[in-house]
Tab-separated table of C-alpha atoms in Angstrom:
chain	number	residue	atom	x	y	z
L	292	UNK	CA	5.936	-11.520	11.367
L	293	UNK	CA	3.626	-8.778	13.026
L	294	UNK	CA	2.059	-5.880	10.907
L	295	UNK	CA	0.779	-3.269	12.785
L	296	UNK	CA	-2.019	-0.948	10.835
L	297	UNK	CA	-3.153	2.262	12.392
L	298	UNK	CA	-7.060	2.113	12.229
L	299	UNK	CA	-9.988	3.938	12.387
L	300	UNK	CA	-13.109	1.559	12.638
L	301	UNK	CA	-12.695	-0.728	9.745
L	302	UNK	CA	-10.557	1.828	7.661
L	303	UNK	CA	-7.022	3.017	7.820
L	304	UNK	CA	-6.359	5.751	10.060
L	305	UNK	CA	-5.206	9.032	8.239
L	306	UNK	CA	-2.775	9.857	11.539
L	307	UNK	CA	-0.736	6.634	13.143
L	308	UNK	CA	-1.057	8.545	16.654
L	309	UNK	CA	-3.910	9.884	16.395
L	310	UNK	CA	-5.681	6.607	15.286
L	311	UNK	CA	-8.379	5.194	17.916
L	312	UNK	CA	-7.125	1.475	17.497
L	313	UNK	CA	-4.616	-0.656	16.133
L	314	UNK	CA	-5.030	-3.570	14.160
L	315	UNK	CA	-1.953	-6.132	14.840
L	316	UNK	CA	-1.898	-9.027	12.250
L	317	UNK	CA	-0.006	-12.273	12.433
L	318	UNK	CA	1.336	-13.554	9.303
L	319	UNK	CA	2.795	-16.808	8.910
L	320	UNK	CA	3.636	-18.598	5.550
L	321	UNK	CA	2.145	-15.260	3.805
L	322	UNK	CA	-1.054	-15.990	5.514
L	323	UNK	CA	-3.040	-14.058	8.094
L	324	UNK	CA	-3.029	-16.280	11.061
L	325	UNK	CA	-4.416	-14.189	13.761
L	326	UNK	CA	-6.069	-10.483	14.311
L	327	UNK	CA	-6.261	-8.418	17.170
L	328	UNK	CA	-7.685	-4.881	17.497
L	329	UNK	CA	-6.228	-2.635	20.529
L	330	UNK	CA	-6.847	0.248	21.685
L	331	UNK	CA	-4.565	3.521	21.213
L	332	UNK	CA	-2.633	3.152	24.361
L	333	UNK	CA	-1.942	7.088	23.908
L	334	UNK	CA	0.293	9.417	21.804
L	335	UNK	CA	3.328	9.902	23.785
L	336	UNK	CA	6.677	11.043	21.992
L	337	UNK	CA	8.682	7.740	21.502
L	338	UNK	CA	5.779	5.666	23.408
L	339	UNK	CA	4.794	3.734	20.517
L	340	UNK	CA	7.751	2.748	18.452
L	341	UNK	CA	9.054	0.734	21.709
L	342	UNK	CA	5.384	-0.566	22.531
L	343	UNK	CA	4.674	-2.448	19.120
L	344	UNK	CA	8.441	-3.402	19.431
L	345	UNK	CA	7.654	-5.087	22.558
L	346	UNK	CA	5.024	-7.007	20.477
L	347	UNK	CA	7.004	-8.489	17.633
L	348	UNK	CA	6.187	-6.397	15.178
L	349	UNK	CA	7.600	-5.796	12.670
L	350	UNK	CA	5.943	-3.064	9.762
L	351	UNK	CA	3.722	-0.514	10.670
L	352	UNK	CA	1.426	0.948	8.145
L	353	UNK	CA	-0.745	4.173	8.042
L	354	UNK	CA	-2.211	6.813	6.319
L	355	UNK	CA	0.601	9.583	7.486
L	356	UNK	CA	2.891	9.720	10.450
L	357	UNK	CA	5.319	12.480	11.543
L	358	UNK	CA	9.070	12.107	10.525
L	359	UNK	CA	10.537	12.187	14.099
L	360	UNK	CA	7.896	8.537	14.718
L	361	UNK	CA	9.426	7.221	11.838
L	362	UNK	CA	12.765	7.904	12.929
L	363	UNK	CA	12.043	6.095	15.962
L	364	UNK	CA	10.723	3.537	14.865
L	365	UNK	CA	13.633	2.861	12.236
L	366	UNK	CA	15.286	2.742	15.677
L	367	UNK	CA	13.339	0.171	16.993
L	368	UNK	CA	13.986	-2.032	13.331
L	369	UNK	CA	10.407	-1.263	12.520
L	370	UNK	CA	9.440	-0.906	8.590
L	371	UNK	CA	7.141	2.083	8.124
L	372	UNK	CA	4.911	2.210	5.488
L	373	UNK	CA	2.707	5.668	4.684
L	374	UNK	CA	0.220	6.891	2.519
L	375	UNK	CA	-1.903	3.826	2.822
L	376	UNK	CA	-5.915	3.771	2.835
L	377	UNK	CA	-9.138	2.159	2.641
L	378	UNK	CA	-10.610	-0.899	4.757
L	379	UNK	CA	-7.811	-3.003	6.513
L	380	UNK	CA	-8.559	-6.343	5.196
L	381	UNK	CA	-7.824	-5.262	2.005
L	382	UNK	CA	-4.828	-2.954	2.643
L	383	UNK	CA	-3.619	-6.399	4.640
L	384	UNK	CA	-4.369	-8.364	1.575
L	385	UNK	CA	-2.446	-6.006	-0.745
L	386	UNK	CA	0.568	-6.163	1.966
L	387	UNK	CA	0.670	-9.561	1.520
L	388	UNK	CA	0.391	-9.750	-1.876
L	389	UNK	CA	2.998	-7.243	-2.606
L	390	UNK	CA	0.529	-5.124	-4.289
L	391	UNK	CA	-0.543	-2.504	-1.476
L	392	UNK	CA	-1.049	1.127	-3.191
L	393	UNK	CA	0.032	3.892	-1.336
L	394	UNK	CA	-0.299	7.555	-2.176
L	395	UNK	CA	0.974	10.724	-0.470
L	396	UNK	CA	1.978	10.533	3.686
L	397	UNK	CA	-1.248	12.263	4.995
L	398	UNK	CA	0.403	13.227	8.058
L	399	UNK	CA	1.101	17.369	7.775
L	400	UNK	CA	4.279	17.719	10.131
């Protein structure tokens, strides 16, 4: 399983398409078996939904995102999760442990 987190430095981005870089995780057995940090490959309507698709994964989490991106990405069989923030690691660490805290979907669409 792939968890995609929208990022901002080492914290989670307050906008999923806005973010500068995404941090895709690689979870096996409930561990983290690999990181990678990419760069926002732009915020194009539908764009991004398809192009984490096309990379296995398989939840997306960020501070807000507009309802037409989650939509699509419900399309794409993509779990969205909102309202998340603070430092990755430990917003990965709470995913994983079933105890992430979210609070309201930042995103103002």
């Amino acid at each position: 399983m792939k968890v995609a987190i929208a990022t901002d430095g080492v914290e989670v981005s307050p906008h999923f398409g806005r973010c500068a870089t995404y941090t895709i995780a690689e979870i096996k057995n409930n561990q983290i078996i690999s990181k990678e940090v990419i760069a926002n490959p732009g915020h194009e309507p539908g764009f991004l939904p398809m192009f984490l698709a096309q990379r296995g994964v398989g939840y997306v989490i960020a501070g807000g995102m507009g309802p037409r991106a989650k939509t699509l990405f419900a399309q794409h069989g993509i779990e969205v999760i909102t309202g998340a923030y603070g430092r990755v690691d430990s917003v990965l660490q709470g995913f994983l442990e079933g105890t992430l805290e979210v609070g309201t979907d930042t995103c103002e669409h």
